[in-house]
Coordinates of N, CA and C in Angstrom, one line a residue:
I248 N 0.9 -1.2 0.0 CA 0.0 0.0 0.0 C 0.9 1.2 0.0
V249 N 0.8 2.0 -1.0 CA 1.6 3.2 -1.1 C 0.7 4.4 -1.0
A250 N 1.0 5.3 0.0 CA 0.1 6.4 0.2 C 0.8 7.4 1.1
G251 N 0.2 8.6 1.2 CA 0.7 9.6 2.1 C 0.5 9.2 3.5
Y252 N 1.2 9.9 4.4 CA 1.2 9.6 5.8 C -0.2 9.9 6.5
G253 N -1.0 10.8 5.8 CA -2.3 11.1 6.4 C -3.4 10.5 5.6
D254 N -3.2 9.6 4.8 CA -4.2 8.9 3.9 C -5.0 7.9 4.8
E255 N -6.2 8.4 5.3 CA -6.9 7.5 6.2 C -7.4 6.3 5.6
A256 N -7.9 6.3 4.3 CA -8.4 5.1 3.6 C -7.3 4.1 3.5
A257 N -6.1 4.5 3.1 CA -5.0 3.6 3.0 C -4.5 3.0 4.3
L258 N -4.5 3.8 5.3 CA -4.2 3.3 6.7 C -5.2 2.3 7.2
T259 N -6.5 2.6 6.9 CA -7.5 1.7 7.3 C -7.3 0.4 6.6
E260 N -7.0 0.4 5.3 CA -6.8 -0.8 4.5 C -5.7 -1.6 5.1
L261 N -4.6 -0.9 5.5 CA -3.4 -1.6 6.1 C -3.8 -2.2 7.4
A262 N -4.5 -1.4 8.2 CA -4.9 -1.9 9.6 C -5.8 -3.2 9.4
E263 N -6.7 -3.2 8.5 CA -7.6 -4.3 8.3 C -6.8 -5.6 7.8
K264 N -5.7 -5.4 7.2 CA -4.9 -6.5 6.8 C -3.8 -6.9 7.8
S265 N -3.7 -6.3 8.9 CA -2.6 -6.4 9.8 C -3.1 -6.8 11.2
D266 N -2.2 -7.5 11.9 CA -2.5 -7.8 13.3 C -2.1 -6.7 14.2
L267 N -1.1 -5.9 13.8 CA -0.7 -4.7 14.6 C 0.0 -3.8 13.7
L268 N 0.1 -2.5 14.1 CA 0.8 -1.5 13.3 C 1.9 -0.9 14.2
T269 N 3.0 -0.7 13.6 CA 4.1 0.1 14.3 C 4.5 1.2 13.4
Y270 N 5.2 2.2 13.9 CA 5.8 3.2 13.1 C 7.2 3.5 13.6
E271 N 8.0 4.1 12.7 CA 9.4 4.4 13.1 C 9.7 5.9 12.6
F272 N 8.6 6.5 12.1 CA 8.8 7.8 11.5 C 7.8 8.8 12.1
E273 N 8.2 9.9 12.6 CA 7.4 10.9 13.3 C 6.4 11.6 12.4
N274 N 6.4 11.5 11.1 CA 5.5 12.2 10.3 C 4.2 11.5 10.0
V275 N 4.0 10.4 10.7 CA 2.7 9.7 10.6 C 1.6 10.6 11.3
D276 N 0.5 10.8 10.7 CA -0.6 11.6 11.2 C -1.2 11.0 12.4
Q277 N -1.0 11.5 13.6 CA -1.5 10.9 14.8 C -3.0 10.9 14.9
D278 N -3.6 11.9 14.4 CA -5.1 12.0 14.5 C -5.7 10.9 13.6
V279 N -5.2 10.7 12.4 CA -5.6 9.6 11.5 C -5.4 8.3 12.1
L280 N -4.2 8.1 12.7 CA -3.8 6.8 13.3 C -4.8 6.5 14.4
A281 N -5.1 7.5 15.3 CA -6.0 7.3 16.4 C -7.4 6.9 15.9
R282 N -7.9 7.6 14.9 CA -9.2 7.2 14.4 C -9.2 5.8 13.8
V283 N -8.2 5.5 13.0 CA -8.1 4.1 12.4 C -8.0 3.0 13.5
Q284 N -7.2 3.3 14.5 CA -7.1 2.3 15.6 C -8.4 2.1 16.3
K285 N -9.1 3.2 16.6 CA -10.4 3.1 17.3 C -11.4 2.4 16.4
R286 N -11.4 2.7 15.1 CA -12.4 2.1 14.2 C -12.2 0.6 13.9
T287 N -10.9 0.3 13.7 CA -10.6 -1.1 13.3 C -10.2 -2.0 14.5
G288 N -9.8 -1.4 15.6 CA -9.3 -2.2 16.7 C -7.9 -2.8 16.6
V289 N -7.2 -2.3 15.5 CA -5.9 -2.8 15.3 C -5.0 -2.4 16.5
L290 N -4.1 -3.3 16.9 CA -3.1 -3.0 18.0 C -2.0 -2.1 17.5
V291 N -1.8 -1.0 18.2 CA -0.7 -0.1 18.0 C 0.1 -0.1 19.2
P292 N 1.1 -1.0 19.4 CA 1.9 -1.1 20.6 C 2.5 0.2 21.1
Q293 N 3.0 1.0 20.2 CA 3.6 2.2 20.7 C 2.6 3.3 21.1
G294 N 1.4 3.1 20.8 CA 0.4 4.1 21.1 C 0.5 5.2 20.2
V295 N -0.4 6.1 20.3 CA -0.5 7.3 19.5 C 0.1 8.5 20.2
K296 N 0.1 8.5 21.5 CA 0.5 9.7 22.3 C 2.0 10.1 22.0
L297 N 2.8 9.1 21.8 CA 4.2 9.3 21.5 C 4.4 10.2 20.3
L298 N 3.5 10.1 19.3 CA 3.6 11.0 18.1 C 3.4 12.4 18.4
T299 N 2.6 12.7 19.5 CA 2.3 14.1 19.8 C 3.6 14.8 20.3
V300 N 4.5 14.0 20.8 CA 5.8 14.6 21.2 C 6.8 14.6 20.0
T301 N 6.9 13.5 19.4 CA 8.0 13.4 18.4 C 7.7 14.1 17.0
S302 N 6.4 14.3 16.8 CA 6.0 14.9 15.5 C 6.0 16.5 15.5
N303 N 6.4 17.0 16.7 CA 6.4 18.5 16.8 C 7.7 18.9 17.5
R304 N 8.5 19.6 16.8 CA 9.9 19.9 17.4 C 9.8 20.7 18.7
I305 N 8.8 21.6 18.8 CA 8.7 22.3 20.1 C 8.3 21.4 21.2
N306 N 7.3 20.6 21.0 CA 6.9 19.6 22.0 C 8.0 18.7 22.4
E307 N 8.8 18.3 21.4 CA 9.9 17.4 21.6 C 11.0 18.0 22.5
K308 N 11.4 19.3 22.2 CA 12.4 20.0 22.9 C 11.9 20.2 24.4
N309 N 10.6 20.6 24.5 CA 10.1 20.8 25.9 C 10.0 19.5 26.7
F310 N 9.7 18.4 26.0 CA 9.6 17.1 26.7 C 11.0 16.8 27.2
L311 N 12.0 16.9 26.3 CA 13.4 16.6 26.7 C 13.8 17.4 27.9
R312 N 13.6 18.7 27.9 CA 13.9 19.6 29.0 C 13.2 19.3 30.3
T313 N 11.9 18.9 30.1 CA 11.1 18.6 31.3 C 11.7 17.3 32.0
H314 N 12.4 16.5 31.2 CA 12.9 15.2 31.7 C 14.4 15.4 32.0
G315 N 14.9 16.6 32.1 CA 16.3 16.9 32.5 C 17.3 16.7 31.4
L316 N 16.9 16.6 30.2 CA 17.9 16.4 29.1 C 18.2 17.7 28.4
P317 N 19.5 18.0 28.1 CA 19.8 19.2 27.5 C 19.4 19.3 26.1
T318 N 19.1 20.5 25.6 CA 18.8 20.8 24.2 C 19.5 22.1 23.9
T319 N 19.6 22.4 22.6 CA 20.1 23.7 22.2 C 19.0 24.7 22.5
D320 N 19.5 26.0 22.6 CA 18.5 27.1 22.8 C 17.6 27.2 21.6
F321 N 16.3 27.5 21.8 CA 15.4 27.5 20.7 C 14.3 28.5 21.0
A322 N 13.6 28.9 19.9 CA 12.4 29.8 20.1 C 11.4 29.4 19.0
K323 N 10.1 29.5 19.4 CA 9.0 29.3 18.5 C 8.9 30.5 17.6
V324 N 8.7 30.3 16.3 CA 8.6 31.4 15.3 C 7.4 31.1 14.4
A325 N 6.4 32.0 14.5 CA 5.2 31.9 13.8 C 5.0 33.0 12.8
S326 N 5.9 33.9 12.7 CA 5.7 35.1 11.8 C 7.1 35.7 11.6
P327 N 7.2 36.5 10.5 CA 8.5 37.2 10.3 C 8.9 38.1 11.5
A328 N 8.0 38.7 12.1 CA 8.3 39.5 13.3 C 8.9 38.7 14.4
E329 N 8.4 37.5 14.6 CA 8.9 36.6 15.6 C 10.3 36.1 15.2
L330 N 10.6 35.9 13.9 CA 11.9 35.5 13.5 C 12.9 36.6 13.9
K331 N 12.6 37.8 13.7 CA 13.5 38.9 14.0 C 13.8 38.9 15.5
V332 N 12.8 38.7 16.3 CA 13.0 38.7 17.8 C 13.9 37.4 18.2
A333 N 13.5 36.3 17.6 CA 14.3 35.1 17.9 C 15.7 35.2 17.6
V334 N 16.0 35.8 16.4 CA 17.4 35.9 16.0 C 18.2 36.8 17.0
K335 N 17.5 37.9 17.4 CA 18.1 38.8 18.4 C 18.4 38.0 19.7
E336 N 17.5 37.1 20.1 CA 17.7 36.4 21.4 C 18.8 35.3 21.2
L337 N 18.8 34.6 20.1 CA 19.7 33.4 19.9 C 21.0 33.7 19.2
G338 N 20.9 34.7 18.4 CA 22.1 35.1 17.6 C 22.4 34.1 16.4
F339 N 23.5 34.3 15.8 CA 24.0 33.5 14.7 C 25.1 32.5 15.2
P340 N 25.3 31.4 14.6 CA 24.5 30.8 13.5 C 23.3 30.1 14.1
A341 N 22.2 29.9 13.3 CA 21.0 29.2 13.8 C 20.4 28.5 12.6
I342 N 19.4 27.7 12.8 CA 18.7 27.0 11.8 C 17.2 27.1 12.1
L343 N 16.5 27.5 11.0 CA 15.0 27.6 11.1 C 14.4 26.4 10.5
K344 N 13.6 25.7 11.3 CA 13.0 24.4 10.9 C 11.5 24.5 11.0
T345 N 10.8 23.8 10.1 CA 9.3 23.7 10.3 C 9.1 22.9 11.6
V346 N 8.1 23.2 12.3 CA 7.8 22.5 13.6 C 7.4 21.1 13.3
S347 N 6.7 20.8 12.2 CA 6.4 19.4 11.9 C 6.5 19.2 10.4
G348 N 6.6 18.0 10.0 CA 6.6 17.7 8.6 C 7.9 17.7 7.9
G349 N 8.9 18.3 8.4 CA 10.2 18.4 7.7 C 11.0 17.2 8.2
Y350 N 12.0 16.8 7.3 CA 12.9 15.7 7.6 C 14.1 15.8 6.7
D351 N 15.2 15.3 7.2 CA 16.4 15.2 6.4 C 16.7 16.5 5.6
G352 N 16.6 17.6 6.2 CA 17.0 18.9 5.6 C 15.8 19.5 4.9
H353 N 14.7 18.8 4.7 CA 13.5 19.5 4.1 C 12.8 20.3 5.2
G354 N 12.4 21.5 4.8 CA 11.8 22.4 5.7 C 12.8 23.0 6.7
Q355 N 14.0 23.2 6.2 CA 15.0 23.8 7.0 C 15.8 24.9 6.3
W356 N 16.1 26.0 7.0 CA 16.8 27.1 6.4 C 18.0 27.6 7.3
D357 N 19.2 27.7 6.8 CA 20.3 28.2 7.5 C 20.1 29.7 7.7
I358 N 20.3 30.1 9.0 CA 20.2 31.5 9.3 C 21.6 31.9 10.0
N359 N 22.5 32.3 9.1 CA 23.9 32.6 9.6 C 24.3 34.1 9.6
S360 N 23.4 34.9 9.0 CA 23.7 36.3 8.9 C 22.4 37.2 8.8
E361 N 22.6 38.5 8.9 CA 21.4 39.4 8.6 C 20.9 39.2 7.2
Q362 N 21.8 38.9 6.3 CA 21.3 38.7 4.9 C 20.4 37.4 4.8
D363 N 20.8 36.4 5.5 CA 19.9 35.2 5.5 C 18.6 35.5 6.1
V364 N 18.5 36.4 7.2 CA 17.2 36.8 7.7 C 16.4 37.5 6.7
K365 N 17.1 38.5 6.0 CA 16.4 39.3 5.0 C 15.9 38.4 3.9
N366 N 16.7 37.4 3.4 CA 16.2 36.5 2.4 C 15.0 35.7 2.8
M367 N 15.0 35.2 4.1 CA 13.9 34.5 4.6 C 12.7 35.3 4.7
L368 N 12.8 36.5 5.2 CA 11.6 37.4 5.3 C 11.0 37.7 3.9
E369 N 11.8 37.8 2.9 CA 11.3 38.1 1.6 C 10.6 36.9 1.0
K370 N 10.9 35.7 1.4 CA 10.2 34.5 0.8 C 9.5 33.7 1.9
W371 N 9.0 34.4 2.9 CA 8.3 33.7 4.0 C 7.2 32.8 3.5
P372 N 7.3 31.5 3.8 CA 6.2 30.6 3.4 C 4.9 30.9 4.1
K373 N 3.8 30.8 3.4 CA 2.5 31.0 4.0 C 2.2 30.0 5.1
N374 N 1.7 30.5 6.2 CA 1.3 29.6 7.4 C 2.4 28.9 8.0
L375 N 3.7 29.4 7.9 CA 4.8 28.7 8.5 C 4.8 28.8 10.0
L376 N 4.8 27.6 10.6 CA 5.1 27.5 12.1 C 6.4 26.9 12.2
A377 N 7.3 27.6 12.8 CA 8.7 27.1 12.8 C 9.3 27.2 14.2
I378 N 10.5 26.7 14.3 CA 11.4 26.7 15.5 C 12.8 27.2 15.0
L379 N 13.3 28.2 15.7 CA 14.7 28.6 15.4 C 15.5 28.0 16.5
E380 N 16.5 27.2 16.0 CA 17.4 26.6 17.0 C 18.8 27.1 16.8
K381 N 19.5 27.4 17.9 CA 20.9 27.8 17.9 C 21.7 26.7 17.4
R382 N 22.5 27.0 16.4 CA 23.3 25.9 15.8 C 24.4 25.4 16.8
V383 N 24.6 24.1 16.9 CA 25.5 23.5 17.8 C 26.6 22.8 17.0
D384 N 27.8 23.1 17.3 CA 28.9 22.4 16.7 C 29.0 21.0 17.3
F385 N 29.1 20.0 16.5 CA 29.1 18.6 17.0 C 30.1 17.8 16.2
V386 N 30.6 16.7 16.8 CA 31.5 15.9 16.1 C 30.8 14.9 15.3
K387 N 29.7 14.3 15.8 CA 28.9 13.3 15.0 C 27.5 13.3 15.5
E388 N 26.6 12.7 14.7 CA 25.2 12.5 15.1 C 25.0 11.0 15.3
I389 N 24.4 10.6 16.4 CA 24.1 9.2 16.6 C 22.6 9.0 16.8
S390 N 22.2 7.8 16.7 CA 20.8 7.4 17.0 C 20.8 6.3 18.0
V391 N 19.9 6.5 18.9 CA 19.7 5.5 20.0 C 18.3 4.9 19.9
M392 N 18.1 3.6 19.7 CA 16.8 3.0 19.6 C 16.5 2.1 20.8
V393 N 15.4 2.3 21.3 CA 15.0 1.5 22.5 C 13.6 1.0 22.2
S394 N 13.4 -0.3 22.5 CA 12.0 -0.8 22.2 C 11.6 -1.6 23.5
R395 N 10.3 -1.7 23.6 CA 9.7 -2.5 24.7 C 8.6 -3.4 24.2
D396 N 8.6 -4.6 24.6 CA 7.6 -5.6 24.1 C 6.3 -5.5 25.0
N397 N 5.4 -6.4 24.6 CA 4.1 -6.4 25.4 C 4.3 -6.9 26.8
C398 N 5.4 -7.5 27.1 CA 5.7 -8.0 28.5 C 6.6 -7.0 29.3
D399 N 6.7 -5.8 28.7 CA 7.5 -4.7 29.3 C 9.0 -5.0 29.4
Q400 N 9.5 -5.9 28.5 CA 10.9 -6.1 28.4 C 11.5 -5.1 27.5
V401 N 12.5 -4.4 28.0 CA 13.1 -3.3 27.2 C 14.4 -3.8 26.6
K402 N 14.5 -3.4 25.3 CA 15.8 -3.7 24.6 C 16.4 -2.5 24.1
L403 N 17.7 -2.3 24.3 CA 18.5 -1.2 23.8 C 19.2 -1.7 22.6
W404 N 19.0 -1.1 21.4 CA 19.7 -1.5 20.2 C 21.1 -0.9 20.2
P405 N 22.0 -1.4 19.4 CA 23.4 -0.8 19.4 C 23.3 0.7 18.9
I406 N 24.1 1.6 19.5 CA 24.1 3.0 19.1 C 24.7 3.0 17.7
T407 N 24.1 3.8 16.8 CA 24.7 3.9 15.5 C 25.0 5.3 15.1
E408 N 26.0 5.5 14.3 CA 26.4 6.8 13.8 C 25.7 7.1 12.5
N409 N 25.0 8.3 12.4 CA 24.4 8.7 11.2 C 25.4 9.4 10.3
R410 N 25.4 9.0 9.1 CA 26.3 9.7 8.1 C 25.5 10.2 6.9

């Protein structure tokens, strides 16, 4: 079944052919998944609530901070005026990202100078809800995967380096 992440008919078809559904990508539409789960009774072991955190960069950063994990400095940006304020607060370099829906560089803009701000203001996407993050110098990016089965057994997968 090939369809968009929010295609309710396709997800319903998949649910009806499956014993359970899992996801590994935060762009799955949580509202559609919740409706399909309720309507079909398909098991979704991860639940839907997790997507409300992982599918929204602001929710995700606040969740991490609430649980004592460090994040880069950030600001919500919902308008060109808010971008100007956020840049004054965070400084350069920074990166502007869509709050949801972006991945692997899509929905991201480098903000390294006043010229970058000016360029962004001139081509401001309609209805953009974004987050400005202070850029962090890092040596490498890693992924940590943790899973839990229906018996509450937790498995930590090997840490991998993203390239």
